[in-house]
């Protein structure tokens, strides 16, 4: 029978010239409680907001209203969006979905370029904003899409290049319709 192995000896105490090292795990910081987060008005402005607010020469362009077409979308209309970065295959997937399910493909970029090419007052303002690298207001893009959807007479849509922001998504859902599928 074997004798039980001796328990390992404790490490020797640090030499006088060495400081003892104490390692203790740092507890994960808990997220602040909702009441600890100041309301947006009390928080410092975000960089883009500061840039606009501090630039006294910059005036926001005035966008004319998008004239809405007569009619409405069918109650059973369907909106599909594809999200992904550049080169992720959104275009290829869009082609396959359109072919397989008969979706009506709408490109927000194409709609915007067509409005600019029309020479309308709205198109001119959009062109100026785009030349400066800006974005048209969410409601403008949403109303352009809504017009194209109603005018098409279709009820199943694949939206290309839209939404690009949470603001666009929430405006579209509030003003046009809910998204049914997101790929």
XYZ file of C-alpha atoms in Angstrom:
183
model
C 0.000 0.000 0.000
C 1.229 3.442 -0.871
C 1.688 6.155 1.633
C -0.409 9.234 0.997
C 1.518 11.872 -0.871
C 2.456 14.809 1.255
C 0.600 18.042 0.706
C 2.687 20.572 -1.143
C 4.431 23.064 1.023
C 3.293 26.659 0.960
C 5.455 28.936 -1.155
C 8.192 30.656 0.771
C 7.436 34.173 1.948
C 8.766 36.925 -0.288
C 12.267 38.102 0.375
C 12.638 41.351 2.252
C 13.584 43.193 -0.926
C 10.453 42.086 -2.770
C 7.039 43.626 -2.326
C 4.283 41.070 -1.976
C 2.053 40.905 -5.041
C -1.634 40.713 -4.388
C -3.762 39.622 -7.311
C -7.458 39.957 -6.944
C -10.010 39.734 -9.693
C -11.603 43.023 -10.630
C -15.356 42.734 -10.455
C -17.092 43.499 -13.730
C -18.612 46.929 -13.762
C -22.363 46.716 -13.625
C -24.262 48.828 -16.122
C -25.694 51.976 -14.599
C -29.256 51.807 -13.439
C -31.719 53.585 -15.704
C -32.213 56.360 -13.191
C -28.435 57.031 -13.200
C -28.348 57.813 -16.931
C -29.028 61.507 -17.433
C -31.680 62.488 -19.953
C -30.326 63.326 -23.409
C -30.832 67.035 -22.789
C -28.457 66.858 -19.796
C -25.744 64.919 -21.628
C -23.018 66.566 -23.667
C -23.808 66.835 -27.368
C -22.474 64.133 -29.639
C -19.625 65.171 -31.954
C -21.836 65.622 -35.052
C -24.327 67.683 -33.079
C -21.501 69.854 -31.755
C -20.115 70.337 -35.257
C -23.421 71.626 -36.558
C -24.176 73.650 -33.428
C -20.734 75.325 -33.400
C -20.651 76.147 -37.115
C -22.543 79.422 -37.310
C -22.099 79.525 -41.107
C -23.804 76.139 -41.591
C -27.515 76.309 -42.140
C -29.544 73.171 -42.510
C -31.063 72.948 -45.973
C -34.802 73.345 -46.165
C -36.329 70.303 -47.808
C -39.606 70.703 -49.635
C -42.206 68.090 -48.805
C -42.248 64.983 -50.941
C -45.594 65.086 -52.734
C -47.305 61.828 -51.826
C -49.088 59.820 -54.492
C -52.743 58.917 -54.144
C -53.556 55.541 -52.672
C -52.191 53.333 -49.976
C -50.349 50.084 -49.575
C -52.363 46.875 -49.358
C -52.979 45.615 -45.815
C -51.024 42.448 -46.623
C -47.997 44.262 -48.106
C -44.622 42.735 -47.231
C -41.288 44.545 -46.859
C -37.994 42.626 -46.907
C -34.632 44.256 -46.187
C -31.111 42.910 -46.574
C -28.450 44.285 -44.252
C -24.703 43.825 -44.565
C -21.446 45.545 -45.233
C -19.902 46.275 -48.619
C -19.007 43.113 -50.502
C -21.107 40.875 -48.256
C -23.267 39.594 -51.112
C -26.397 41.702 -50.608
C -26.833 42.266 -54.342
C -26.453 38.588 -55.181
C -28.915 37.600 -52.480
C -31.346 40.308 -53.618
C -31.345 38.919 -57.172
C -32.084 35.419 -55.875
C -34.903 36.573 -53.586
C -36.500 38.659 -56.335
C -36.338 35.717 -58.770
C -37.596 33.102 -56.304
C -40.346 35.054 -54.526
C -41.349 37.676 -57.097
C -40.499 40.606 -54.842
C -40.530 44.108 -56.333
C -36.971 45.440 -55.984
C -36.683 49.083 -54.905
C -33.341 50.842 -54.519
C -33.364 53.942 -52.336
C -30.249 55.188 -54.127
C -31.883 54.807 -57.548
C -34.988 56.643 -56.339
C -32.880 59.494 -54.977
C -30.814 59.746 -58.184
C -34.019 59.795 -60.254
C -35.378 62.647 -58.126
C -32.137 64.594 -58.623
C -32.227 63.918 -62.391
C -35.837 65.167 -62.575
C -34.650 68.679 -61.733
C -37.451 69.150 -59.203
C -37.051 71.531 -56.296
C -36.639 68.516 -54.003
C -34.101 66.985 -56.394
C -32.010 70.173 -56.369
C -31.898 70.297 -52.562
C -31.032 66.587 -52.419
C -28.243 67.101 -54.981
C -26.716 69.919 -52.917
C -26.803 67.829 -49.744
C -25.294 64.792 -51.478
C -22.488 66.902 -53.004
C -21.526 67.912 -49.468
C -21.549 64.270 -48.343
C -24.699 64.674 -46.267
C -27.787 62.528 -45.965
C -31.315 63.513 -46.857
C -33.717 63.524 -43.897
C -35.221 60.161 -42.983
C -38.750 61.272 -43.824
C -37.706 62.296 -47.355
C -36.248 58.853 -48.104
C -39.239 57.127 -46.515
C -41.738 59.129 -48.547
C -39.833 58.454 -51.780
C -39.988 54.730 -51.034
C -43.649 54.922 -50.057
C -44.506 56.646 -53.356
C -42.607 54.009 -55.345
C -44.283 51.188 -53.422
C -47.805 52.556 -53.944
C -47.176 53.440 -57.607
C -45.883 49.952 -58.378
C -49.212 48.311 -57.599
C -47.270 45.430 -56.011
C -47.520 44.122 -52.482
C -44.156 42.408 -51.819
C -41.026 44.566 -51.773
C -37.301 44.083 -51.399
C -35.750 47.334 -50.171
C -32.163 47.834 -51.285
C -29.873 50.268 -49.468
C -32.488 50.999 -46.868
C -32.570 51.444 -43.944
C -29.047 52.660 -43.280
C -29.726 53.907 -39.779
C -31.995 53.231 -36.857
C -33.628 56.605 -37.508
C -34.570 55.549 -41.037
C -35.932 52.236 -39.758
C -38.099 53.804 -37.060
C -39.366 56.538 -39.394
C -40.250 53.959 -42.062
C -42.102 51.795 -39.559
C -43.980 54.803 -38.168
C -44.839 56.421 -41.514
C -45.024 53.601 -44.065
C -45.193 50.030 -42.756
C -43.402 47.503 -40.568
C -40.548 45.426 -41.906
C -41.575 41.803 -42.251
C -38.215 40.150 -42.901
C -34.633 41.224 -42.376
C -31.817 39.153 -43.859
